[in-house]
Amino acid sequence: MAYHDDVEYIEKMRPDFVGAVGEECLRTRGIIAQAMPTLSGLQGKVEWRSDAATLYEQRLRETVDLVEGLHDGFDKAGPAITDYAQAQARVKALVADGVAAEGQLKTLISSIANTQSPVVRLSDALRQWNDLRNTTGALDWLIEIGQHDKIDEVREQADALWYQATGAYDDAIRIETEARADAVARLASAYKILPDFLANSPLSAKIVGETPGLQDAGGKYHIGPPTKPPFTFDDDFPYDPNAEPTPATTPRTPSGKRSCSAAASLVPTLTTPPPCTRITSTPAGRR
């Protein structure tokens, strides 16, 4: 038994957005399908006599396999997403039907619900009627005294609206859950078909390792995880990658003088530039 707050996530769904993603997958599949005959037709048509002929044929086969994998992956992903978008549209319609039935129920029992406790008055219509139609104790019976006849008068119609609303909410949750599980399974299957583009995959590592000039073993730049640069910092200040310059940091010229114009621009409240003094270093061991 579901209430309106259980299906609010369905109301927030945008099946048009989801459907657009599915259509884009199908469009991509179509583009790849158009290119596949040309690419596949290259095999056996090029006569290349050189030391790289075997490598060329190997790379061509790998390219064809890659394109076919992309085609098959998008071919599975597109329908999976569009089917889920259609399911979303369907369950949103069910929720709308439930909301309409709940609104009719609220109108029907509002005069009765307004005589009840604050908890009942502040509840939604489905919970209100679920409380009114069942006497759960002596206190509940006393609160509803004087309303029993009115409750019996609307009971048949109110029950029908209550079951209509909760049934619509239950069906919406069930259909959406099943459709989502199906879409996830189909997308997982499509993902497994896609070629491996992971940068840390064994194939990529092999390409990096066997491609001349791609690795700069003796230079400053390397392919691999980020490392801390070998900087030497003055005055033993700890390295802070998030540090930012502040107005108190006065720029200095290569000669060791403070830049008056830069300091004035950094501290606009100064009416006159700070005095320019020469900064000299103290020899090691002297203070």
PDB file of C-alpha atoms in Angstrom:
ATOM      1  CA  MET A   1       0.000   0.000   0.000  1.00  0.00           C
ATOM      2  CA  ALA A   2       1.677   3.164  -1.209  1.00  0.00           C
ATOM      3  CA  TYR A   3       0.852   6.785  -0.492  1.00  0.00           C
ATOM      4  CA  HIS A   4       1.548   9.893  -2.520  1.00  0.00           C
ATOM      5  CA  ASP A   5       4.854  10.656  -0.820  1.00  0.00           C
ATOM      6  CA  ASP A   6       6.072   7.190  -1.899  1.00  0.00           C
ATOM      7  CA  VAL A   7       5.748   8.133  -5.583  1.00  0.00           C
ATOM      8  CA  GLU A   8       7.070  11.679  -5.487  1.00  0.00           C
ATOM      9  CA  TYR A   9      10.302  10.453  -7.077  1.00  0.00           C
ATOM     10  CA  ILE A  10       8.268   9.325 -10.082  1.00  0.00           C
ATOM     11  CA  GLU A  11       6.679  12.758 -10.445  1.00  0.00           C
ATOM     12  CA  LYS A  12      10.166  14.262 -10.690  1.00  0.00           C
ATOM     13  CA  MET A  13      11.182  11.973 -13.561  1.00  0.00           C
ATOM     14  CA  ARG A  14      11.764  13.435 -17.017  1.00  0.00           C
ATOM     15  CA  PRO A  15      11.056  10.695 -19.554  1.00  0.00           C
ATOM     16  CA  ASP A  16      11.633  13.191 -22.376  1.00  0.00           C
ATOM     17  CA  PHE A  17      15.223  13.677 -21.234  1.00  0.00           C
ATOM     18  CA  VAL A  18      15.777   9.928 -20.834  1.00  0.00           C
ATOM     19  CA  GLY A  19      14.230   9.290 -24.219  1.00  0.00           C
ATOM     20  CA  ALA A  20      16.532  11.860 -25.816  1.00  0.00           C
ATOM     21  CA  VAL A  21      19.558   9.942 -24.491  1.00  0.00           C
ATOM     22  CA  GLY A  22      18.188   6.721 -25.956  1.00  0.00           C
ATOM     23  CA  GLU A  23      17.539   8.349 -29.318  1.00  0.00           C
ATOM     24  CA  GLU A  24      21.094   9.716 -29.327  1.00  0.00           C
ATOM     25  CA  CYS A  25      22.426   6.199 -28.778  1.00  0.00           C
ATOM     26  CA  LEU A  26      20.346   4.947 -31.712  1.00  0.00           C
ATOM     27  CA  ARG A  27      21.526   7.854 -33.860  1.00  0.00           C
ATOM     28  CA  THR A  28      25.134   7.016 -33.025  1.00  0.00           C
ATOM     29  CA  ARG A  29      24.474   3.387 -33.931  1.00  0.00           C
ATOM     30  CA  GLY A  30      23.136   4.518 -37.309  1.00  0.00           C
ATOM     31  CA  ILE A  31      26.203   6.651 -38.010  1.00  0.00           C
ATOM     32  CA  ILE A  32      28.501   3.748 -37.194  1.00  0.00           C
ATOM     33  CA  ALA A  33      26.420   1.408 -39.353  1.00  0.00           C
ATOM     34  CA  GLN A  34      26.877   3.731 -42.313  1.00  0.00           C
ATOM     35  CA  ALA A  35      30.650   3.710 -41.905  1.00  0.00           C
ATOM     36  CA  MET A  36      31.060  -0.026 -41.333  1.00  0.00           C
ATOM     37  CA  PRO A  37      30.726  -1.189 -44.986  1.00  0.00           C
ATOM     38  CA  THR A  38      33.435   1.221 -46.110  1.00  0.00           C
ATOM     39  CA  LEU A  39      35.761   0.201 -43.295  1.00  0.00           C
ATOM     40  CA  SER A  40      35.137  -3.506 -43.708  1.00  0.00           C
ATOM     41  CA  GLY A  41      35.642  -3.201 -47.460  1.00  0.00           C
ATOM     42  CA  LEU A  42      39.230  -2.086 -46.981  1.00  0.00           C
ATOM     43  CA  GLN A  43      40.304  -5.556 -45.917  1.00  0.00           C
ATOM     44  CA  GLY A  44      41.930  -7.362 -48.818  1.00  0.00           C
ATOM     45  CA  LYS A  45      41.882  -4.359 -51.134  1.00  0.00           C
ATOM     46  CA  VAL A  46      45.191  -2.786 -50.143  1.00  0.00           C
ATOM     47  CA  GLU A  47      48.346  -4.520 -51.348  1.00  0.00           C
ATOM     48  CA  TRP A  48      51.141  -3.157 -49.267  1.00  0.00           C
ATOM     49  CA  ARG A  49      54.573  -4.677 -49.650  1.00  0.00           C
ATOM     50  CA  SER A  50      56.714  -3.566 -46.769  1.00  0.00           C
ATOM     51  CA  ASP A  51      57.841  -4.589 -43.339  1.00  0.00           C
ATOM     52  CA  ALA A  52      54.708  -2.882 -41.911  1.00  0.00           C
ATOM     53  CA  ALA A  53      52.225  -4.802 -44.104  1.00  0.00           C
ATOM     54  CA  THR A  54      51.468  -7.360 -41.408  1.00  0.00           C
ATOM     55  CA  LEU A  55      51.090  -4.611 -38.800  1.00  0.00           C
ATOM     56  CA  TYR A  56      48.735  -2.729 -41.117  1.00  0.00           C
ATOM     57  CA  GLU A  57      46.489  -5.749 -41.550  1.00  0.00           C
ATOM     58  CA  GLN A  58      46.495  -6.347 -37.816  1.00  0.00           C
ATOM     59  CA  ARG A  59      45.582  -2.726 -37.019  1.00  0.00           C
ATOM     60  CA  LEU A  60      42.843  -2.776 -39.653  1.00  0.00           C
ATOM     61  CA  ARG A  61      41.317  -5.890 -38.135  1.00  0.00           C
ATOM     62  CA  GLU A  62      41.489  -4.312 -34.686  1.00  0.00           C
ATOM     63  CA  THR A  63      39.795  -1.165 -35.992  1.00  0.00           C
ATOM     64  CA  VAL A  64      36.979  -3.171 -37.551  1.00  0.00           C
ATOM     65  CA  ASP A  65      36.506  -5.091 -34.308  1.00  0.00           C
ATOM     66  CA  LEU A  66      36.459  -1.830 -32.356  1.00  0.00           C
ATOM     67  CA  VAL A  67      33.825  -0.252 -34.602  1.00  0.00           C
ATOM     68  CA  GLU A  68      31.683  -3.382 -34.540  1.00  0.00           C
ATOM     69  CA  GLY A  69      31.894  -3.420 -30.745  1.00  0.00           C
ATOM     70  CA  LEU A  70      30.778   0.204 -30.580  1.00  0.00           C
ATOM     71  CA  HIS A  71      27.891  -0.527 -32.942  1.00  0.00           C
ATOM     72  CA  ASP A  72      26.699  -3.526 -30.948  1.00  0.00           C
ATOM     73  CA  GLY A  73      27.012  -1.650 -27.647  1.00  0.00           C
ATOM     74  CA  PHE A  74      24.947   1.321 -28.805  1.00  0.00           C
ATOM     75  CA  ASP A  75      22.530  -1.077 -30.486  1.00  0.00           C
ATOM     76  CA  LYS A  76      21.756  -2.600 -27.088  1.00  0.00           C
ATOM     77  CA  ALA A  77      21.931   0.586 -25.027  1.00  0.00           C
ATOM     78  CA  GLY A  78      19.581   2.653 -27.191  1.00  0.00           C
ATOM     79  CA  PRO A  79      16.482   0.425 -26.952  1.00  0.00           C
ATOM     80  CA  ALA A  80      17.137  -0.214 -23.251  1.00  0.00           C
ATOM     81  CA  ILE A  81      17.031   3.508 -22.505  1.00  0.00           C
ATOM     82  CA  THR A  82      14.074   4.303 -24.768  1.00  0.00           C
ATOM     83  CA  ASP A  83      12.068   1.431 -23.272  1.00  0.00           C
ATOM     84  CA  TYR A  84      12.760   2.778 -19.790  1.00  0.00           C
ATOM     85  CA  ALA A  85      11.709   6.262 -20.913  1.00  0.00           C
ATOM     86  CA  GLN A  86       8.406   4.819 -22.140  1.00  0.00           C
ATOM     87  CA  ALA A  87       7.954   3.066 -18.807  1.00  0.00           C
ATOM     88  CA  GLN A  88       8.586   6.351 -17.013  1.00  0.00           C
ATOM     89  CA  ALA A  89       5.901   8.061 -19.078  1.00  0.00           C
ATOM     90  CA  ARG A  90       3.491   5.251 -18.272  1.00  0.00           C
ATOM     91  CA  VAL A  91       4.064   5.351 -14.519  1.00  0.00           C
ATOM     92  CA  LYS A  92       3.809   9.133 -14.441  1.00  0.00           C
ATOM     93  CA  ALA A  93       0.356   8.781 -16.002  1.00  0.00           C
ATOM     94  CA  LEU A  94      -0.567   6.231 -13.321  1.00  0.00           C
ATOM     95  CA  VAL A  95       0.596   8.569 -10.583  1.00  0.00           C
ATOM     96  CA  ALA A  96      -1.455  11.388 -12.122  1.00  0.00           C
ATOM     97  CA  ASP A  97      -4.539   9.142 -12.020  1.00  0.00           C
ATOM     98  CA  GLY A  98      -3.826   8.373  -8.377  1.00  0.00           C
ATOM     99  CA  VAL A  99      -3.416  12.044  -7.526  1.00  0.00           C
ATOM    100  CA  ALA A 100      -6.746  12.820  -9.213  1.00  0.00           C
ATOM    101  CA  ALA A 101      -8.527  10.078  -7.235  1.00  0.00           C
ATOM    102  CA  GLU A 102      -6.901  11.261  -4.011  1.00  0.00           C
ATOM    103  CA  GLY A 103      -8.080  14.810  -4.733  1.00  0.00           C
ATOM    104  CA  GLN A 104     -11.656  13.602  -5.164  1.00  0.00           C
ATOM    105  CA  LEU A 105     -11.364  11.661  -1.903  1.00  0.00           C
ATOM    106  CA  LYS A 106     -10.129  14.757  -0.098  1.00  0.00           C
ATOM    107  CA  THR A 107     -13.112  16.760  -1.295  1.00  0.00           C
ATOM    108  CA  LEU A 108     -15.492  13.984  -0.255  1.00  0.00           C
ATOM    109  CA  ILE A 109     -14.229  13.567   3.336  1.00  0.00           C
ATOM    110  CA  SER A 110     -12.903  17.053   4.122  1.00  0.00           C
ATOM    111  CA  SER A 111     -15.907  18.013   6.296  1.00  0.00           C
ATOM    112  CA  ILE A 112     -15.439  14.849   8.364  1.00  0.00           C
ATOM    113  CA  ALA A 113     -11.657  15.074   8.598  1.00  0.00           C
ATOM    114  CA  ASN A 114     -11.832  18.653   9.884  1.00  0.00           C
ATOM    115  CA  THR A 115     -13.567  17.414  13.052  1.00  0.00           C
ATOM    116  CA  GLN A 116     -10.764  15.026  13.947  1.00  0.00           C
ATOM    117  CA  SER A 117      -7.484  15.397  15.831  1.00  0.00           C
ATOM    118  CA  PRO A 118      -4.717  17.702  14.549  1.00  0.00           C
ATOM    119  CA  VAL A 119      -2.750  14.648  13.408  1.00  0.00           C
ATOM    120  CA  VAL A 120      -5.609  13.515  11.181  1.00  0.00           C
ATOM    121  CA  ARG A 121      -6.376  17.022   9.933  1.00  0.00           C
ATOM    122  CA  LEU A 122      -2.756  17.534   8.842  1.00  0.00           C
ATOM    123  CA  SER A 123      -2.520  14.155   7.088  1.00  0.00           C
ATOM    124  CA  ASP A 124      -3.131  13.498   3.395  1.00  0.00           C
ATOM    125  CA  ALA A 125      -6.537  12.291   2.236  1.00  0.00           C
ATOM    126  CA  LEU A 126      -5.518   8.631   1.951  1.00  0.00           C
ATOM    127  CA  ARG A 127      -4.253   8.503   5.521  1.00  0.00           C
ATOM    128  CA  GLN A 128      -7.280  10.447   6.732  1.00  0.00           C
ATOM    129  CA  TRP A 129      -9.720   7.964   5.251  1.00  0.00           C
ATOM    130  CA  ASN A 130      -7.644   5.003   6.392  1.00  0.00           C
ATOM    131  CA  ASP A 131      -8.044   6.362   9.927  1.00  0.00           C
ATOM    132  CA  LEU A 132     -11.726   7.283   9.619  1.00  0.00           C
ATOM    133  CA  ARG A 133     -12.913   3.987   8.182  1.00  0.00           C
ATOM    134  CA  ASN A 134     -11.277   1.942  10.948  1.00  0.00           C
ATOM    135  CA  THR A 135     -11.942   2.469  14.666  1.00  0.00           C
ATOM    136  CA  THR A 136      -8.699   1.485  16.355  1.00  0.00           C
ATOM    137  CA  GLY A 137      -9.631   2.141  19.996  1.00  0.00           C
ATOM    138  CA  ALA A 138     -11.912   3.764  22.522  1.00  0.00           C
ATOM    139  CA  LEU A 139     -10.289   7.189  22.126  1.00  0.00           C
ATOM    140  CA  ASP A 140     -10.594   6.933  18.374  1.00  0.00           C
ATOM    141  CA  TRP A 141     -14.281   6.004  18.754  1.00  0.00           C
ATOM    142  CA  LEU A 142     -14.911   9.018  21.013  1.00  0.00           C
ATOM    143  CA  ILE A 143     -13.247  11.423  18.592  1.00  0.00           C
ATOM    144  CA  GLU A 144     -15.331  10.080  15.720  1.00  0.00           C
ATOM    145  CA  ILE A 145     -18.597  10.099  17.680  1.00  0.00           C
ATOM    146  CA  GLY A 146     -21.151  12.176  15.877  1.00  0.00           C
ATOM    147  CA  GLN A 147     -19.470  11.450  12.536  1.00  0.00           C
ATOM    148  CA  HIS A 148     -20.267   7.750  12.268  1.00  0.00           C
ATOM    149  CA  ASP A 149     -23.349   8.305  10.129  1.00  0.00           C
ATOM    150  CA  LYS A 150     -21.493  10.634   7.759  1.00  0.00           C
ATOM    151  CA  ILE A 151     -18.657   8.127   7.492  1.00  0.00           C
ATOM    152  CA  ASP A 152     -21.107   5.350   6.593  1.00  0.00           C
ATOM    153  CA  GLU A 153     -22.756   7.580   3.990  1.00  0.00           C
ATOM    154  CA  VAL A 154     -19.536   8.135   2.051  1.00  0.00           C
ATOM    155  CA  ARG A 155     -17.892   4.801   2.843  1.00  0.00           C
ATOM    156  CA  GLU A 156     -18.586   3.058  -0.469  1.00  0.00           C
ATOM    157  CA  GLN A 157     -17.468   5.976  -2.649  1.00  0.00           C
ATOM    158  CA  ALA A 158     -14.526   6.827  -0.394  1.00  0.00           C
ATOM    159  CA  ASP A 159     -13.312   3.224  -0.378  1.00  0.00           C
ATOM    160  CA  ALA A 160     -13.473   3.113  -4.181  1.00  0.00           C
ATOM    161  CA  LEU A 161     -11.422   6.315  -4.475  1.00  0.00           C
ATOM    162  CA  TRP A 162      -8.971   5.128  -1.821  1.00  0.00           C
ATOM    163  CA  TYR A 163      -8.337   1.813  -3.595  1.00  0.00           C
ATOM    164  CA  GLN A 164      -8.115   3.567  -6.943  1.00  0.00           C
ATOM    165  CA  ALA A 165      -5.421   5.958  -5.681  1.00  0.00           C
ATOM    166  CA  THR A 166      -3.360   3.443  -3.714  1.00  0.00           C
ATOM    167  CA  GLY A 167      -3.671   0.909  -6.542  1.00  0.00           C
ATOM    168  CA  ALA A 168      -2.353   3.433  -9.042  1.00  0.00           C
ATOM    169  CA  TYR A 169       0.564   4.274  -6.758  1.00  0.00           C
ATOM    170  CA  ASP A 170       1.349   0.591  -6.161  1.00  0.00           C
ATOM    171  CA  ASP A 171       1.258  -0.186  -9.882  1.00  0.00           C
ATOM    172  CA  ALA A 172       3.469   2.808 -10.673  1.00  0.00           C
ATOM    173  CA  ILE A 173       6.136   1.738  -8.182  1.00  0.00           C
ATOM    174  CA  ARG A 174       6.046  -1.874  -9.365  1.00  0.00           C
ATOM    175  CA  ILE A 175       6.244  -1.024 -13.070  1.00  0.00           C
ATOM    176  CA  GLU A 176       9.010   1.549 -12.596  1.00  0.00           C
ATOM    177  CA  THR A 177      11.063  -0.784 -10.400  1.00  0.00           C
ATOM    178  CA  GLU A 178      10.814  -3.656 -12.876  1.00  0.00           C
ATOM    179  CA  ALA A 179      11.550  -1.393 -15.856  1.00  0.00           C
ATOM    180  CA  ARG A 180      14.570   0.131 -14.125  1.00  0.00           C
ATOM    181  CA  ALA A 181      15.964  -3.287 -13.212  1.00  0.00           C
ATOM    182  CA  ASP A 182      15.509  -4.444 -16.804  1.00  0.00           C
ATOM    183  CA  ALA A 183      17.183  -1.299 -18.185  1.00  0.00           C
ATOM    184  CA  VAL A 184      20.132  -1.621 -15.811  1.00  0.00           C
ATOM    185  CA  ALA A 185      20.668  -5.263 -16.796  1.00  0.00           C
ATOM    186  CA  ARG A 186      20.517  -4.439 -20.511  1.00  0.00           C
ATOM    187  CA  LEU A 187      22.865  -1.481 -20.103  1.00  0.00           C
ATOM    188  CA  ALA A 188      25.323  -3.641 -18.173  1.00  0.00           C
ATOM    189  CA  SER A 189      25.243  -6.135 -21.040  1.00  0.00           C
ATOM    190  CA  ALA A 190      25.809  -3.320 -23.543  1.00  0.00           C
ATOM    191  CA  TYR A 191      28.694  -1.973 -21.479  1.00  0.00           C
ATOM    192  CA  LYS A 192      30.464  -5.319 -21.596  1.00  0.00           C
ATOM    193  CA  ILE A 193      30.315  -5.261 -25.391  1.00  0.00           C
ATOM    194  CA  LEU A 194      31.968  -1.843 -25.677  1.00  0.00           C
ATOM    195  CA  PRO A 195      35.700  -1.844 -26.483  1.00  0.00           C
ATOM    196  CA  ASP A 196      38.026  -1.277 -23.580  1.00  0.00           C
ATOM    197  CA  PHE A 197      39.098   2.361 -23.435  1.00  0.00           C
ATOM    198  CA  LEU A 198      40.375   2.345 -19.865  1.00  0.00           C
ATOM    199  CA  ALA A 199      43.673   4.177 -19.516  1.00  0.00           C
ATOM    200  CA  ASN A 200      44.969   1.645 -17.011  1.00  0.00           C
ATOM    201  CA  SER A 201      43.962  -1.418 -18.970  1.00  0.00           C
ATOM    202  CA  PRO A 202      46.628  -3.962 -19.979  1.00  0.00           C
ATOM    203  CA  LEU A 203      46.128  -3.110 -23.651  1.00  0.00           C
ATOM    204  CA  SER A 204      46.637   0.615 -23.068  1.00  0.00           C
ATOM    205  CA  ALA A 205      49.712  -0.079 -20.975  1.00  0.00           C
ATOM    206  CA  LYS A 206      51.069  -2.208 -23.800  1.00  0.00           C
ATOM    207  CA  ILE A 207      50.456   0.580 -26.313  1.00  0.00           C
ATOM    208  CA  VAL A 208      52.201   3.121 -24.094  1.00  0.00           C
ATOM    209  CA  GLY A 209      55.120   0.821 -23.428  1.00  0.00           C
ATOM    210  CA  GLU A 210      55.683  -0.209 -27.043  1.00  0.00           C
ATOM    211  CA  THR A 211      55.143   3.113 -28.785  1.00  0.00           C
ATOM    212  CA  PRO A 212      58.520   4.804 -29.401  1.00  0.00           C
ATOM    213  CA  GLY A 213      58.823   8.310 -28.008  1.00  0.00           C
ATOM    214  CA  LEU A 214      55.579   8.205 -26.037  1.00  0.00           C
ATOM    215  CA  GLN A 215      57.374   7.768 -22.755  1.00  0.00           C
ATOM    216  CA  ASP A 216      59.893  10.437 -21.822  1.00  0.00           C
ATOM    217  CA  ALA A 217      61.931   8.508 -19.324  1.00  0.00           C
ATOM    218  CA  GLY A 218      64.740  11.035 -19.100  1.00  0.00           C
ATOM    219  CA  GLY A 219      62.787  14.300 -19.265  1.00  0.00           C
ATOM    220  CA  LYS A 220      60.591  16.267 -16.904  1.00  0.00           C
ATOM    221  CA  TYR A 221      57.271  14.832 -18.037  1.00  0.00           C
ATOM    222  CA  HIS A 222      56.114  11.266 -17.569  1.00  0.00           C
ATOM    223  CA  ILE A 223      52.966   9.231 -18.077  1.00  0.00           C
ATOM    224  CA  GLY A 224      51.664   7.949 -14.773  1.00  0.00           C
ATOM    225  CA  PRO A 225      50.041   8.983 -11.503  1.00  0.00           C
ATOM    226  CA  PRO A 226      50.569  12.578 -10.282  1.00  0.00           C
ATOM    227  CA  THR A 227      53.567  13.140  -8.046  1.00  0.00           C
ATOM    228  CA  LYS A 228      54.646  15.994  -5.809  1.00  0.00           C
ATOM    229  CA  PRO A 229      57.090  18.264  -7.624  1.00  0.00           C
ATOM    230  CA  PRO A 230      60.636  18.437  -6.138  1.00  0.00           C
ATOM    231  CA  PHE A 231      60.365  22.069  -5.034  1.00  0.00           C
ATOM    232  CA  THR A 232      62.636  23.669  -2.413  1.00  0.00           C
ATOM    233  CA  PHE A 233      60.825  26.204  -0.244  1.00  0.00           C
ATOM    234  CA  ASP A 234      62.397  29.119   1.673  1.00  0.00           C
ATOM    235  CA  ASP A 235      62.106  29.588   5.440  1.00  0.00           C
ATOM    236  CA  ASP A 236      60.850  26.026   5.891  1.00  0.00           C
ATOM    237  CA  PHE A 237      57.293  26.992   4.990  1.00  0.00           C
ATOM    238  CA  PRO A 238      55.183  23.853   4.414  1.00  0.00           C
ATOM    239  CA  TYR A 239      53.905  23.236   0.928  1.00  0.00           C
ATOM    240  CA  ASP A 240      50.266  24.345   0.598  1.00  0.00           C
ATOM    241  CA  PRO A 241      48.778  23.587  -2.858  1.00  0.00           C
ATOM    242  CA  ASN A 242      45.683  25.653  -1.986  1.00  0.00           C
ATOM    243  CA  ALA A 243      47.559  28.798  -0.989  1.00  0.00           C
ATOM    244  CA  GLU A 244      46.540  31.999  -2.777  1.00  0.00           C
ATOM    245  CA  PRO A 245      48.252  35.382  -2.977  1.00  0.00           C
ATOM    246  CA  THR A 246      46.937  38.034  -0.601  1.00  0.00           C
ATOM    247  CA  PRO A 247      47.255  41.844  -0.564  1.00  0.00           C
ATOM    248  CA  ALA A 248      49.821  41.450   2.207  1.00  0.00           C
ATOM    249  CA  THR A 249      52.131  39.679  -0.206  1.00  0.00           C
ATOM    250  CA  THR A 250      54.128  42.520  -1.760  1.00  0.00           C
ATOM    251  CA  PRO A 251      55.707  41.685  -5.145  1.00  0.00           C
ATOM    252  CA  ARG A 252      59.443  42.213  -5.445  1.00  0.00           C
ATOM    253  CA  THR A 253      61.506  43.030  -8.478  1.00  0.00           C
ATOM    254  CA  PRO A 254      64.503  40.895  -9.468  1.00  0.00           C
ATOM    255  CA  SER A 255      66.803  43.518  -7.898  1.00  0.00           C
ATOM    256  CA  GLY A 256      65.302  42.936  -4.474  1.00  0.00           C
ATOM    257  CA  LYS A 257      63.221  46.144  -4.349  1.00  0.00           C
ATOM    258  CA  ARG A 258      59.549  46.205  -3.571  1.00  0.00           C
ATOM    259  CA  SER A 259      57.316  47.148  -6.432  1.00  0.00           C
ATOM    260  CA  CYS A 260      55.521  50.294  -5.283  1.00  0.00           C
ATOM    261  CA  SER A 261      53.054  50.353  -8.168  1.00  0.00           C
ATOM    262  CA  ALA A 262      52.132  46.695  -7.642  1.00  0.00           C
ATOM    263  CA  ALA A 263      51.723  47.210  -3.900  1.00  0.00           C
ATOM    264  CA  ALA A 264      49.472  50.212  -4.488  1.00  0.00           C
ATOM    265  CA  SER A 265      47.299  48.219  -6.894  1.00  0.00           C
ATOM    266  CA  LEU A 266      47.011  45.359  -4.400  1.00  0.00           C
ATOM    267  CA  VAL A 267      46.117  47.731  -1.531  1.00  0.00           C
ATOM    268  CA  PRO A 268      43.790  50.331  -3.107  1.00  0.00           C
ATOM    269  CA  THR A 269      43.153  51.984   0.260  1.00  0.00           C
ATOM    270  CA  LEU A 270      46.681  53.385   0.377  1.00  0.00           C
ATOM    271  CA  THR A 271      46.690  57.107  -0.344  1.00  0.00           C
ATOM    272  CA  THR A 272      50.412  57.089  -1.061  1.00  0.00           C
ATOM    273  CA  PRO A 273      52.646  54.258  -2.212  1.00  0.00           C
ATOM    274  CA  PRO A 274      54.672  52.547   0.521  1.00  0.00           C
ATOM    275  CA  PRO A 275      58.317  53.586   0.791  1.00  0.00           C
ATOM    276  CA  CYS A 276      60.611  51.669  -1.481  1.00  0.00           C
ATOM    277  CA  THR A 277      63.381  50.063   0.513  1.00  0.00           C
ATOM    278  CA  ARG A 278      66.032  47.715  -0.615  1.00  0.00           C
ATOM    279  CA  ILE A 279      65.909  44.260   0.886  1.00  0.00           C
ATOM    280  CA  THR A 280      69.256  42.694   1.574  1.00  0.00           C
ATOM    281  CA  SER A 281      69.876  39.174   2.704  1.00  0.00           C
ATOM    282  CA  THR A 282      71.678  38.336   5.922  1.00  0.00           C
ATOM    283  CA  PRO A 283      74.731  36.105   5.543  1.00  0.00           C
ATOM    284  CA  ALA A 284      74.360  32.602   6.896  1.00  0.00           C
ATOM    285  CA  GLY A 285      75.036  32.369  10.622  1.00  0.00           C
ATOM    286  CA  ARG A 286      74.362  36.060  11.345  1.00  0.00           C
ATOM    287  CA  ARG A 287      71.188  37.654  12.764  1.00  0.00           C
TER     288      ARG A 287
END
